[in-house]
mmCIF file of C-alpha atoms in Angstrom:
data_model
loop_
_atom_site.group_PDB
_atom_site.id
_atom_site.type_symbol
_atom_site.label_atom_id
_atom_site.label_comp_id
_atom_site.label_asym_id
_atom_site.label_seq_id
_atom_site.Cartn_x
_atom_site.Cartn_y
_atom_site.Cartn_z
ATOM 1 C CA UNK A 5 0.000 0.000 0.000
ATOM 2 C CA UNK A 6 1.320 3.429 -1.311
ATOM 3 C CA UNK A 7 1.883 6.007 2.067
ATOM 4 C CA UNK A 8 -1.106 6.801 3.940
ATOM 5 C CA UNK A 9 -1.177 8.906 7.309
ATOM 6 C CA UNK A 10 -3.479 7.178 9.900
ATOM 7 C CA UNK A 11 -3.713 7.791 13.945
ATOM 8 C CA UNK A 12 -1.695 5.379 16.120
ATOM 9 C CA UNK A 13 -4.334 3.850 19.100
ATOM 10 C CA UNK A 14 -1.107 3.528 21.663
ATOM 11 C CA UNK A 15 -3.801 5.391 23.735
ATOM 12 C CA UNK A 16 -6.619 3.403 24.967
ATOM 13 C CA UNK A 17 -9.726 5.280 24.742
ATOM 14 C CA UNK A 18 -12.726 4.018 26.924
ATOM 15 C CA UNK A 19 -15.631 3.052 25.502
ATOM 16 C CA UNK A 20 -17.712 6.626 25.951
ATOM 17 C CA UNK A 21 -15.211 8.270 23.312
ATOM 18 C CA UNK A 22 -12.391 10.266 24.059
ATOM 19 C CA UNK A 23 -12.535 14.119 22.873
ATOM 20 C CA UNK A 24 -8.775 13.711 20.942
ATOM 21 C CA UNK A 25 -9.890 10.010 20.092
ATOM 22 C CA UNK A 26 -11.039 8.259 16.590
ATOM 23 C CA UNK A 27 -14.898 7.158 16.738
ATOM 24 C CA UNK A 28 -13.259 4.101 14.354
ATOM 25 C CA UNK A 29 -10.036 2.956 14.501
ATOM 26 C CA UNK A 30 -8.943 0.340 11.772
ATOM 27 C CA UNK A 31 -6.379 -1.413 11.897
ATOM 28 C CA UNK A 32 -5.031 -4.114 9.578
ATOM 29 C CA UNK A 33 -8.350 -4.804 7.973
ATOM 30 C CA UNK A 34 -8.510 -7.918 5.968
ATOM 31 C CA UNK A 35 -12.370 -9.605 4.566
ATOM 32 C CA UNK A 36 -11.370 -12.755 2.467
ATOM 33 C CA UNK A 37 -14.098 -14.803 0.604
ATOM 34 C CA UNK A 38 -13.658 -18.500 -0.147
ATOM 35 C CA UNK A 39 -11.638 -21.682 1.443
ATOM 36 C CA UNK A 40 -8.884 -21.409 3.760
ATOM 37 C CA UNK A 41 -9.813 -17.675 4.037
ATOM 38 C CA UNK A 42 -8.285 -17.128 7.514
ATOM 39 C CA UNK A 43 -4.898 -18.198 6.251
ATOM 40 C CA UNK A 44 -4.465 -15.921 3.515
ATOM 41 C CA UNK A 45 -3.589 -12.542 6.279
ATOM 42 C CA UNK A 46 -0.454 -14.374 7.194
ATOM 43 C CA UNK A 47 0.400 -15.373 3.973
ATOM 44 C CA UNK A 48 2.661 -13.259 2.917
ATOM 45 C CA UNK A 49 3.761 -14.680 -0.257
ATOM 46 C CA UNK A 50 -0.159 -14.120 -1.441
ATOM 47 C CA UNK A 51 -0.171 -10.340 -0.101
ATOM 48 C CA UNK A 52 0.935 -8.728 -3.673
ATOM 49 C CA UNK A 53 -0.685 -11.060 -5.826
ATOM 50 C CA UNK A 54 -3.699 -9.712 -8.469
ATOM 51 C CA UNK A 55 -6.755 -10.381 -7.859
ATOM 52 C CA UNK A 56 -6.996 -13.333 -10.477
ATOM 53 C CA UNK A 57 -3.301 -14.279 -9.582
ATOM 54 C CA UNK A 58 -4.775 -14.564 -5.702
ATOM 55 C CA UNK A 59 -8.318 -16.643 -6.815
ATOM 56 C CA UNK A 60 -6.185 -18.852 -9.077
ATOM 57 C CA UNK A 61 -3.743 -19.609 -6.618
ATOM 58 C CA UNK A 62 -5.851 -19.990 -3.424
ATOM 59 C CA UNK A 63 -9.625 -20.154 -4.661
ATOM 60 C CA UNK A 64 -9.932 -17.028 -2.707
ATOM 61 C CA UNK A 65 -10.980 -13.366 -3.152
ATOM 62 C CA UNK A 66 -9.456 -10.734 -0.991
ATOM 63 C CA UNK A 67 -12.166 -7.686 -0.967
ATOM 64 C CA UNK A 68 -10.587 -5.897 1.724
ATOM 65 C CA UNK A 69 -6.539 -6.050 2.290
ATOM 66 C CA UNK A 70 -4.626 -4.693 4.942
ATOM 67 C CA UNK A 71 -6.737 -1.638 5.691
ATOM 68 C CA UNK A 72 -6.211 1.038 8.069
ATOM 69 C CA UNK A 73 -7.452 4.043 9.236
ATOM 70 C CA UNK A 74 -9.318 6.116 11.559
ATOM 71 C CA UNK A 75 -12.442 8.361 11.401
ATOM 72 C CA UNK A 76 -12.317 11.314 13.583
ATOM 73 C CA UNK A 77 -14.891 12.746 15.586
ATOM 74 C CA UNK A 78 -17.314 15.195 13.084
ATOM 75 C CA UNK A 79 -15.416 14.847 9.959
ATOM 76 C CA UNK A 80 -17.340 13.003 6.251
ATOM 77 C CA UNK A 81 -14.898 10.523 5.959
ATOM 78 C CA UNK A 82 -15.568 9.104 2.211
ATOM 79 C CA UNK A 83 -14.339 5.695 1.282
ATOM 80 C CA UNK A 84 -14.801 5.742 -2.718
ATOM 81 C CA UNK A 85 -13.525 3.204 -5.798
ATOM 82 C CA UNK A 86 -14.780 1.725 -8.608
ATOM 83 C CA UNK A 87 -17.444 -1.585 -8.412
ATOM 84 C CA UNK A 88 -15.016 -4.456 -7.334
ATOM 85 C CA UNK A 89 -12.701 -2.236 -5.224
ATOM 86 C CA UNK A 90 -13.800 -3.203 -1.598
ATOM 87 C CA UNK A 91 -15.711 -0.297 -0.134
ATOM 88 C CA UNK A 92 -18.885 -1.547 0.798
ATOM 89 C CA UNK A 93 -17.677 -4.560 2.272
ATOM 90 C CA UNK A 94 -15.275 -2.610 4.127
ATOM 91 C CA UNK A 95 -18.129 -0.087 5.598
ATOM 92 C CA UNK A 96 -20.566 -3.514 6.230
ATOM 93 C CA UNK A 97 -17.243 -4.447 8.656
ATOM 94 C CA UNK A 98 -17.523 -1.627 10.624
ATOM 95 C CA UNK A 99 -20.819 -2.744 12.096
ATOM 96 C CA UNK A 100 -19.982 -6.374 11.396
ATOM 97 C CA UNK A 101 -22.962 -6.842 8.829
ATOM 98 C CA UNK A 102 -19.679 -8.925 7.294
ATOM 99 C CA UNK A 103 -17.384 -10.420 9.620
ATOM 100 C CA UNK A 104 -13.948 -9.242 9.332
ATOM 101 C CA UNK A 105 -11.267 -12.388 8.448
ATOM 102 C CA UNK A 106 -8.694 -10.278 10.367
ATOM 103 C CA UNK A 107 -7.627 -7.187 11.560
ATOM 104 C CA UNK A 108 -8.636 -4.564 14.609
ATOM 105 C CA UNK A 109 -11.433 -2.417 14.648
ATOM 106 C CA UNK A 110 -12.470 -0.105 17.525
ATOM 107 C CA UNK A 111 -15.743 1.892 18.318
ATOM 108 C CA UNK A 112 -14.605 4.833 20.535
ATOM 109 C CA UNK A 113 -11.678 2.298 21.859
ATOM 110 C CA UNK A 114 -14.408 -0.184 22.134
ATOM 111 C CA UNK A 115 -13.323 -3.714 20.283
ATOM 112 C CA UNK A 116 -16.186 -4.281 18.258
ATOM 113 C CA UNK A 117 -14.642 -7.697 17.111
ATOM 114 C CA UNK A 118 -15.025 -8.562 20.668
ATOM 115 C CA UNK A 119 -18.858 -7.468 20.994
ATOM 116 C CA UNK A 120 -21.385 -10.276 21.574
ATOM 117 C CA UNK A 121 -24.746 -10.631 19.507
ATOM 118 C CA UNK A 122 -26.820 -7.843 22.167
ATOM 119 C CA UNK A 123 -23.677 -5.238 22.153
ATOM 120 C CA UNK A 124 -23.822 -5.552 18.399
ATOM 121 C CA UNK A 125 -27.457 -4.946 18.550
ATOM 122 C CA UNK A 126 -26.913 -1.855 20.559
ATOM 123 C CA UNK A 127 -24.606 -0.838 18.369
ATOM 124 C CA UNK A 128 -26.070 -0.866 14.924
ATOM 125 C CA UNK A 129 -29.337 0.611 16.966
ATOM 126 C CA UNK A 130 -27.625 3.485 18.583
ATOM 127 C CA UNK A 131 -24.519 4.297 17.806
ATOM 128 C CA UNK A 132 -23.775 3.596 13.829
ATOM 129 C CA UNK A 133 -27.233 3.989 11.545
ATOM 130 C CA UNK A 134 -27.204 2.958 7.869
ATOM 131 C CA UNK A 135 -28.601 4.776 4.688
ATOM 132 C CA UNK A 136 -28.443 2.138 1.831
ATOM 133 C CA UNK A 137 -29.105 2.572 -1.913
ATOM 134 C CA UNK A 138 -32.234 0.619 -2.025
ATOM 135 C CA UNK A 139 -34.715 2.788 0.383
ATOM 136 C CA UNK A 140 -35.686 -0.379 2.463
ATOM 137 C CA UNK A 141 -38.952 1.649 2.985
ATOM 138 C CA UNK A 142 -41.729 -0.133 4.697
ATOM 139 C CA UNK A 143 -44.666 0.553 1.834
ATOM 140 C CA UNK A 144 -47.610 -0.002 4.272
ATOM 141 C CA UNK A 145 -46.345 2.735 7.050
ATOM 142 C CA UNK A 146 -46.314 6.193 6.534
ATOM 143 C CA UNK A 147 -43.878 8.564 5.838
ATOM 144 C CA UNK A 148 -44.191 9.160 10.004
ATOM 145 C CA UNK A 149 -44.236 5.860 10.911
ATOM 146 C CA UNK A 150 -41.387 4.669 8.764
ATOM 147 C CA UNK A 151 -39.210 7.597 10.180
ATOM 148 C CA UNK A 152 -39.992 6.518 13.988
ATOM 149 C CA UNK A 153 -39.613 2.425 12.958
ATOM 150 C CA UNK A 154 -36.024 2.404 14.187
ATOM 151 C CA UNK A 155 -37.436 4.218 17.960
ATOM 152 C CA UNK A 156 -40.040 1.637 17.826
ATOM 153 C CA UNK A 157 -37.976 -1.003 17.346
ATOM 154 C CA UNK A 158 -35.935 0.715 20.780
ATOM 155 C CA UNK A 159 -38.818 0.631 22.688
ATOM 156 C CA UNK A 160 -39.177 4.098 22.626
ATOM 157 C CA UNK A 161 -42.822 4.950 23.766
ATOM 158 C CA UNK A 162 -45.450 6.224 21.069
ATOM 159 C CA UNK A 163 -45.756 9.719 21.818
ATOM 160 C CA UNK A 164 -42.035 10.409 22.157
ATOM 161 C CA UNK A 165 -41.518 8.483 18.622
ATOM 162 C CA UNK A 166 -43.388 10.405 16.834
ATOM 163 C CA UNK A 167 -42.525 13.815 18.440
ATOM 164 C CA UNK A 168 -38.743 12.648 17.909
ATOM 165 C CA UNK A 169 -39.841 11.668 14.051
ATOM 166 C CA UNK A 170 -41.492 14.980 13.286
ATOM 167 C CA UNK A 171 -38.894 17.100 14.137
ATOM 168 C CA UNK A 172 -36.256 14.896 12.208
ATOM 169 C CA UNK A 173 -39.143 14.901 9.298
ATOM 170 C CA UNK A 174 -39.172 18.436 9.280
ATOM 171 C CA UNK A 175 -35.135 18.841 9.393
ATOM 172 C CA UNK A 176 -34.649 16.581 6.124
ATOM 173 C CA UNK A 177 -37.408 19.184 4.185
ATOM 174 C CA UNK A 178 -40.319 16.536 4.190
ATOM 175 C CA UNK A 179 -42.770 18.255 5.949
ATOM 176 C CA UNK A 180 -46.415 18.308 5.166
ATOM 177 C CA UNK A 181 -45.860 14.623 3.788
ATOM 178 C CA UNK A 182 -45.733 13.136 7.213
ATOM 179 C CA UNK A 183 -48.718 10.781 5.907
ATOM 180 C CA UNK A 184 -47.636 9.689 2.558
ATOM 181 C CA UNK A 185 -46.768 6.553 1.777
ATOM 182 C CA UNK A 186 -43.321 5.593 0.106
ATOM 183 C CA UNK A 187 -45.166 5.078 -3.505
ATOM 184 C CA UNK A 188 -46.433 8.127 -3.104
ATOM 185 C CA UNK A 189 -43.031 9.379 -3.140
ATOM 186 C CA UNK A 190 -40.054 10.682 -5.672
ATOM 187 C CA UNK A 191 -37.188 8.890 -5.645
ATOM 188 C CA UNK A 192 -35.410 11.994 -3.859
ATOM 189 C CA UNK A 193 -37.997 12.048 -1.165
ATOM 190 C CA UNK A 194 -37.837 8.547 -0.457
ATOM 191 C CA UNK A 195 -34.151 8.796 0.129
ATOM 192 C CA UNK A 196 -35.178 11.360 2.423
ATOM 193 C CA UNK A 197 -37.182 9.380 4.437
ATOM 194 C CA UNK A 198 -34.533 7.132 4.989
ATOM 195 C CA UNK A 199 -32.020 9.669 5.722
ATOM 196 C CA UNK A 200 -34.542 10.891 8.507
ATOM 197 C CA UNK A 201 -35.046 7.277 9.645
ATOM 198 C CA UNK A 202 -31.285 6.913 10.762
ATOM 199 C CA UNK A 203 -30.899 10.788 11.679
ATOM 200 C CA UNK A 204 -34.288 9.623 14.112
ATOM 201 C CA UNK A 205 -32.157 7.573 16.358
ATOM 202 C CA UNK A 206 -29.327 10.125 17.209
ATOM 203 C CA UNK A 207 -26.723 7.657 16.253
ATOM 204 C CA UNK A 208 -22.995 8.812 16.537
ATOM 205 C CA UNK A 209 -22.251 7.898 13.368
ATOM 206 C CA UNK A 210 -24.023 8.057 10.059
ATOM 207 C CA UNK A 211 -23.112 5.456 7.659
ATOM 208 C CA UNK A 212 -23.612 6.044 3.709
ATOM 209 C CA UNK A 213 -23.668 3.123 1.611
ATOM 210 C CA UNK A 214 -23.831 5.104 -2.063
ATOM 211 C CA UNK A 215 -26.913 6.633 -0.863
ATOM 212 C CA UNK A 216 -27.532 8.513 -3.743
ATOM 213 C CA UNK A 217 -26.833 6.020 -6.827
ATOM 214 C CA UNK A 218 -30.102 5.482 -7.676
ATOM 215 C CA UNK A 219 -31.251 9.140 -8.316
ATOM 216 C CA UNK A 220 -31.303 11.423 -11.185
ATOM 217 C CA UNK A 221 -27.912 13.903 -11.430
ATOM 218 C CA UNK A 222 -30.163 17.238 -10.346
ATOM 219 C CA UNK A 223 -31.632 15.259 -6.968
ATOM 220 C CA UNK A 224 -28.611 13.725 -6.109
ATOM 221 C CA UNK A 225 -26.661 16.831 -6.032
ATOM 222 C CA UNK A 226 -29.715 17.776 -4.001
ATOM 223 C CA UNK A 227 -29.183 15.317 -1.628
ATOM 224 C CA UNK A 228 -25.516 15.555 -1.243
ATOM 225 C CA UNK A 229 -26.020 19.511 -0.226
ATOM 226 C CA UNK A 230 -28.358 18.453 2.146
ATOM 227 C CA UNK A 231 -25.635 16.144 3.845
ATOM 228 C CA UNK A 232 -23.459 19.387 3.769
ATOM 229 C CA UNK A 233 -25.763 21.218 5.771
ATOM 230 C CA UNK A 234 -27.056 18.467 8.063
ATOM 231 C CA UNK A 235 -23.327 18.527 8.841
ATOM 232 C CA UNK A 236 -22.634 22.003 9.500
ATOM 233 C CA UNK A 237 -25.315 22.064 11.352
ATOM 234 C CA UNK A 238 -25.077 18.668 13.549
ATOM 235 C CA UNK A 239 -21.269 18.141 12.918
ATOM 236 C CA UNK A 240 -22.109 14.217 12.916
ATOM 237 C CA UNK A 241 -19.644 11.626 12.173
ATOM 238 C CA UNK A 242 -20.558 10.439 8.599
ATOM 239 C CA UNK A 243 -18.573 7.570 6.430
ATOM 240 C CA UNK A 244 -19.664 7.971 2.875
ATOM 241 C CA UNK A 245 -19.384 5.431 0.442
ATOM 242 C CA UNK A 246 -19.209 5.961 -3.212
ATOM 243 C CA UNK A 247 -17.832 5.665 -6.482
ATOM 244 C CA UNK A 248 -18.151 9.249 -7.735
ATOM 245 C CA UNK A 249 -15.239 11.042 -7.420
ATOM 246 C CA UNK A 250 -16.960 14.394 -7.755
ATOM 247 C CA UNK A 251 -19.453 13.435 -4.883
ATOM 248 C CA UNK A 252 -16.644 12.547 -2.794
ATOM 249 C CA UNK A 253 -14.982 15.828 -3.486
ATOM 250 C CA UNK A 254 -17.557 17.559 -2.542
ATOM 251 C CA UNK A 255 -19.201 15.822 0.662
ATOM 252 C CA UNK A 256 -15.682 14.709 2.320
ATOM 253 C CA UNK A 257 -13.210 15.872 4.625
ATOM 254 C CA UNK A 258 -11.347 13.013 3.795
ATOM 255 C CA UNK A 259 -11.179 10.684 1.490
ATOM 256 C CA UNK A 260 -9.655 6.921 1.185
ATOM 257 C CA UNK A 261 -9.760 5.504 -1.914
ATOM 258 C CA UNK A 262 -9.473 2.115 -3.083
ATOM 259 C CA UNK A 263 -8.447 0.308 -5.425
ATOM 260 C CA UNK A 264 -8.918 -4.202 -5.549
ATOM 261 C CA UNK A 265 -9.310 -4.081 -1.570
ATOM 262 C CA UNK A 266 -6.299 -1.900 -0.899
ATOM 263 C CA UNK A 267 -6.227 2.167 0.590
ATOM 264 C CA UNK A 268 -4.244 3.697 -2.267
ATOM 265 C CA UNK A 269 -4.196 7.153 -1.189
ATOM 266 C CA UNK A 270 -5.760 8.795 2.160
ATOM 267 C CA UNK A 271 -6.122 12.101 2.515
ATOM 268 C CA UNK A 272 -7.868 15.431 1.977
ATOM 269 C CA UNK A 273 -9.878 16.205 -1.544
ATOM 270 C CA UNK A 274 -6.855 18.834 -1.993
ATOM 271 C CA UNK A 275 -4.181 16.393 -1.369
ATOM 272 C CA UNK A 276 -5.369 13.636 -3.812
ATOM 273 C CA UNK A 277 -6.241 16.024 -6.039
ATOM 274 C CA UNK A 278 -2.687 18.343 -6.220
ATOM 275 C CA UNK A 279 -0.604 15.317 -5.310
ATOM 276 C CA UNK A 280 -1.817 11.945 -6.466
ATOM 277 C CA UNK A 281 -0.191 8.840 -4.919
ATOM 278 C CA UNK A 282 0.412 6.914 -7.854
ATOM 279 C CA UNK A 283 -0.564 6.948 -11.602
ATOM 280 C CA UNK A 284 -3.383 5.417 -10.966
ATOM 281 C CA UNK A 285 -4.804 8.190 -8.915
ATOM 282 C CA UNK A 286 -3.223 10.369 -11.032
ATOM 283 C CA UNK A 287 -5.260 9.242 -14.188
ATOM 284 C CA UNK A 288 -8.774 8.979 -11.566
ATOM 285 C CA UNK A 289 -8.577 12.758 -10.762
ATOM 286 C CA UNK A 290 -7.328 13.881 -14.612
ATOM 287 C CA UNK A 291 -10.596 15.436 -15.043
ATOM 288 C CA UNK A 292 -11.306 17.529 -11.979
ATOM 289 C CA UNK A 293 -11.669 21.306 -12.263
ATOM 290 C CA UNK A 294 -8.635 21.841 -10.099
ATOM 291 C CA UNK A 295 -10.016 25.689 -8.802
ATOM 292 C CA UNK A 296 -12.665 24.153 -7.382
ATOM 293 C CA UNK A 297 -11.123 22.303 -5.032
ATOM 294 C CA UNK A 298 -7.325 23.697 -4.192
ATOM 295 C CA UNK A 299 -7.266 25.846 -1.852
ATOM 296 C CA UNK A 300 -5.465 29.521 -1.724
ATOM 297 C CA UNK A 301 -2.347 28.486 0.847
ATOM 298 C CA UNK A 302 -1.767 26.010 -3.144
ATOM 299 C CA UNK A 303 -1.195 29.193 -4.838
ATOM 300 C CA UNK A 304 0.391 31.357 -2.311
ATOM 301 C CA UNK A 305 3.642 33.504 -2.350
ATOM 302 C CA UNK A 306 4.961 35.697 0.599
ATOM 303 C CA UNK A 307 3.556 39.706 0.321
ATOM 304 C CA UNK A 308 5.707 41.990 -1.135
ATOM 305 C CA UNK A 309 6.055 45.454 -0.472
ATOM 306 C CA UNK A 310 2.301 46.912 0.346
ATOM 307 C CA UNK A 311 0.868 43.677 -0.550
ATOM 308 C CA UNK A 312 -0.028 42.959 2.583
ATOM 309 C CA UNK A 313 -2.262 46.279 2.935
ATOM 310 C CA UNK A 314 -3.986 46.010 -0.737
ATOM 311 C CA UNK A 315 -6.408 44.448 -2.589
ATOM 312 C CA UNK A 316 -8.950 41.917 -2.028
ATOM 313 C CA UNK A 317 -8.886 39.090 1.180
ATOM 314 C CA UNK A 318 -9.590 35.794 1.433
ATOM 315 C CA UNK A 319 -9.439 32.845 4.381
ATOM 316 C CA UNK A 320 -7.207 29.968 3.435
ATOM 317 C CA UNK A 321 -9.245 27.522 2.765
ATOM 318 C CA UNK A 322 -11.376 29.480 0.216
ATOM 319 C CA UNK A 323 -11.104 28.041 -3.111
ATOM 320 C CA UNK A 324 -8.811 29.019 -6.179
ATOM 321 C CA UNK A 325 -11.785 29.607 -8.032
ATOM 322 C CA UNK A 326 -12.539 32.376 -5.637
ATOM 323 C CA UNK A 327 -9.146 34.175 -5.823
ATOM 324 C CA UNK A 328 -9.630 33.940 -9.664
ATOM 325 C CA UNK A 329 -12.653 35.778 -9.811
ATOM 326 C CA UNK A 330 -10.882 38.462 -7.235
ATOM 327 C CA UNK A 331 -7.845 39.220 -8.668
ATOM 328 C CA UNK A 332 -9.804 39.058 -12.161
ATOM 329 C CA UNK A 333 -12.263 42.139 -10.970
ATOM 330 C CA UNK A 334 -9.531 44.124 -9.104
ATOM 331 C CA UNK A 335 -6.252 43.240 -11.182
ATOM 332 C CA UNK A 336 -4.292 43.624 -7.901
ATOM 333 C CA UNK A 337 -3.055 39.941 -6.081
ATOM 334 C CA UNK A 338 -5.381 38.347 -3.064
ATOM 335 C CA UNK A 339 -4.487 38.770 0.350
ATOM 336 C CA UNK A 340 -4.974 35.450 2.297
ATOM 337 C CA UNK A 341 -6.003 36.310 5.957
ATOM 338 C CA UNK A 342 -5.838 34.412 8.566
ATOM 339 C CA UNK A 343 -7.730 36.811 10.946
ATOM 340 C CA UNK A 344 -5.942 40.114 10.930
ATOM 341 C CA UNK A 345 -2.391 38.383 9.870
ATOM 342 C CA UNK A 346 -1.433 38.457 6.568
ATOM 343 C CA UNK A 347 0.120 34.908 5.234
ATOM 344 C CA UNK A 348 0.621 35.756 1.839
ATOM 345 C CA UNK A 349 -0.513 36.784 -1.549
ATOM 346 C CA UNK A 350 -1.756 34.962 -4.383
ATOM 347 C CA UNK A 351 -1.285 36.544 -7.903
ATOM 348 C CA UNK A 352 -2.061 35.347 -11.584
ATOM 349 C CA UNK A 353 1.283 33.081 -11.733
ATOM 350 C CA UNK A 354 0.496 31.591 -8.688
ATOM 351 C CA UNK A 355 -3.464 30.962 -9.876
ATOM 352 C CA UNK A 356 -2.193 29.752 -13.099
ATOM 353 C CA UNK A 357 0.337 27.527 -11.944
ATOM 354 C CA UNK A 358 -1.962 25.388 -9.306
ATOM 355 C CA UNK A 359 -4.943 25.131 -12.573
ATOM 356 C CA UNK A 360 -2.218 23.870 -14.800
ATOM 357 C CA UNK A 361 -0.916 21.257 -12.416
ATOM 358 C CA UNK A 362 2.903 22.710 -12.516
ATOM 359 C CA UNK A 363 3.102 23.820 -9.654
ATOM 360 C CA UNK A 364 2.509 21.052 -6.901
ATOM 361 C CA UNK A 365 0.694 22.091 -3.828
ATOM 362 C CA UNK A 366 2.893 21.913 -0.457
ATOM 363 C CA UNK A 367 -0.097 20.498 2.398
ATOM 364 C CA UNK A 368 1.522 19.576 5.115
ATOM 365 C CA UNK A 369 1.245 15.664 4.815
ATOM 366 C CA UNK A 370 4.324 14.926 7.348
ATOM 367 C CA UNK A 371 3.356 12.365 10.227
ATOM 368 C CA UNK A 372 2.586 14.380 13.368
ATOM 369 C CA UNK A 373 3.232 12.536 16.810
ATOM 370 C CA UNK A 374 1.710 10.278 17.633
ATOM 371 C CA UNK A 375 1.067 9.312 13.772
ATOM 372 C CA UNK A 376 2.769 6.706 11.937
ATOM 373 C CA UNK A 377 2.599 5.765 8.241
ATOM 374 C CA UNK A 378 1.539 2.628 6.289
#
């Protein structure tokens, strides 16, 4: 696996959640189909086999190998690659939907490998709700009563339920269709409905399984702003699975993507974006409109002169696109503020540069302590 930075767990964290903790740590992740599966982890002679080189050797299929990583507390941690790569059997192991062949993962230092059948009920009912591509709507029950199934099923009491299910209704913009049925529904809508079904239980953790697959290109980028706002507003933990590399760019803080069950690259949209790992991520993020998601510390210079007094301002992380349009409409370079200090300028070499891909980015992508690299 090419370099990824991931959180060392030396720390134990107890099982409420630690403020400076990961909600998941993985560790060594491995999910191997077919005979003899267990043995393949501590094979290493099978590690760097292909996929057909590994199922025509062993009879097996390796959908997740030698994962790790950890979601932090409040960020949209996206886990995106084509069909085939591993990332929805790798977000099904997080709740143990699939059972891991090997590997450590942690819940708020909690060893969910180690969780019997009623701790793993607790979990997938409270702490880590799931929004699937298929709706999984119950057709006979309202909109209401499919929102408040998962507080039923908690043995949450019939008045709270559905006070609990209107509010959530109205926070996911379904209200006044409280007593529609699912067919009654668009396809947008429905996915609504399921978003406010898992939003109804206050779980820590959201999990997306390409929630939005399914709809047309105008609703889904409907529904992915509406997971931007429910998470500036909430700032709930959310791992988002998908294969669209714009969607991922846009919802995520950070983003691992995969490639035949391996993490090729982790990190931020800007770093995979203005420093690919590999050609391979190279050639996936060819495409993307490069303004729109560097950031102004890509293009910056130090301020020369009065530089530092002139002109227009921006915060760091505003996009390139921004500066653009600023130092387009004033002809003078942006000032890039960080409060009432001045960092640095960014002029039309600098702009030009980071949209052409010359001029590689410099994010700060050095272990920290307590960080090591894989």
């Amino acid at each position: 696996m090419s370099e990824a930075t991931v959180t060392s767990t030396d720390k134990t964290t107890e099982a409420s959640g630690a403020a400076d903790g990961p909600v998941f740590a993985v560790r060594n992740l491995w999910k191997v189909f077919g005979p003899g599966a267990e043995r393949i982890p501590g094979n290493t002679e099978v590690h760097d086999l292909s996929p057909a080189e590994l199922r025509e050797r062993t009879g097996c299929t390796a959908a997740v190998r030698d994962v790790s990583f950890d979601v932090k507390k409040g960020e949209v941690f996206v886990v995106m690659g084509l069909s085939g790569s591993g990332k929805s059997t790798l977000v099904r192991c997080l709740t143990r939907l699939i059972e891991p062949t090997s590997g450590s993962l942690a819940i708020d230092g909690e060893d969910v490998l180690a969780m019997d059948k009623a701790r793993l009920r607790e979990l997938r009912r409270h702490r880590a709700a799931m929004v699937f591509q298929h709706f999984g709507l119950l057709p006979h029950r309202s909109v209401l009563d499919n929102v408040a199934y998962g507080l039923e099923i908690q043995g949450v009491a019939k008045a709270e339920r559905r006070a609990k299910a209107l509010d959530v209704v109205k926070k996911v913009g379904l209200e006044g269709l409280e007593q529609r049925k699912p067919g009654q529904l668009s396809g947008g809508q429905q996915q609504r409905v399921g978003l406010a079904r898992a939003l109804a239980v206050d779980p820590e953790v959201l999990l997306f399984d390409e929630p939005f697959s399914a709809l047309d290109p105008l609703i889904r980028r409907d529904m992915q702003e509406e997971i931007c706002r429910l998470h500036d507003e909430e700032g709930r933990t959310m791992v988002f699975i998908t294969h669209d590399l714009s969607e991922a760019l846009r919802v995520g803080d950070r983003i691992a993507l995969m490639r035949d069950g391996r993490v090729v690259q982790l990190g931020t949209p800007e770093e995979i974006v203005g420093s690919p790992a590999d050609d391979y991520v190279r050639d996936f993020v060819r495409d993307v409109v490069r303004a729109d998601v560097m950031t102004v510390r890509s293009a910056m210079r130090p301020a020369d002169g009065d530089e530092e007094t002139r002109g227009a301002a921006l915060a760091p992380d505003a996009k390139v696109s921004e500066a653009i349009e600023a130092v387009a409409r004033t002809g003078f370079p942006v000032r890039v503020m960080d409060g009432k200090r001045c960092l640095g300028v960014v002029d039309h070499a600098g702009l030009l540069a980071v949209v052409a891909g010359t001029s590689a980015p410099a994010p700060d992508t050095a272990p920290g302590p307590g960080e090591v690299v894989v």
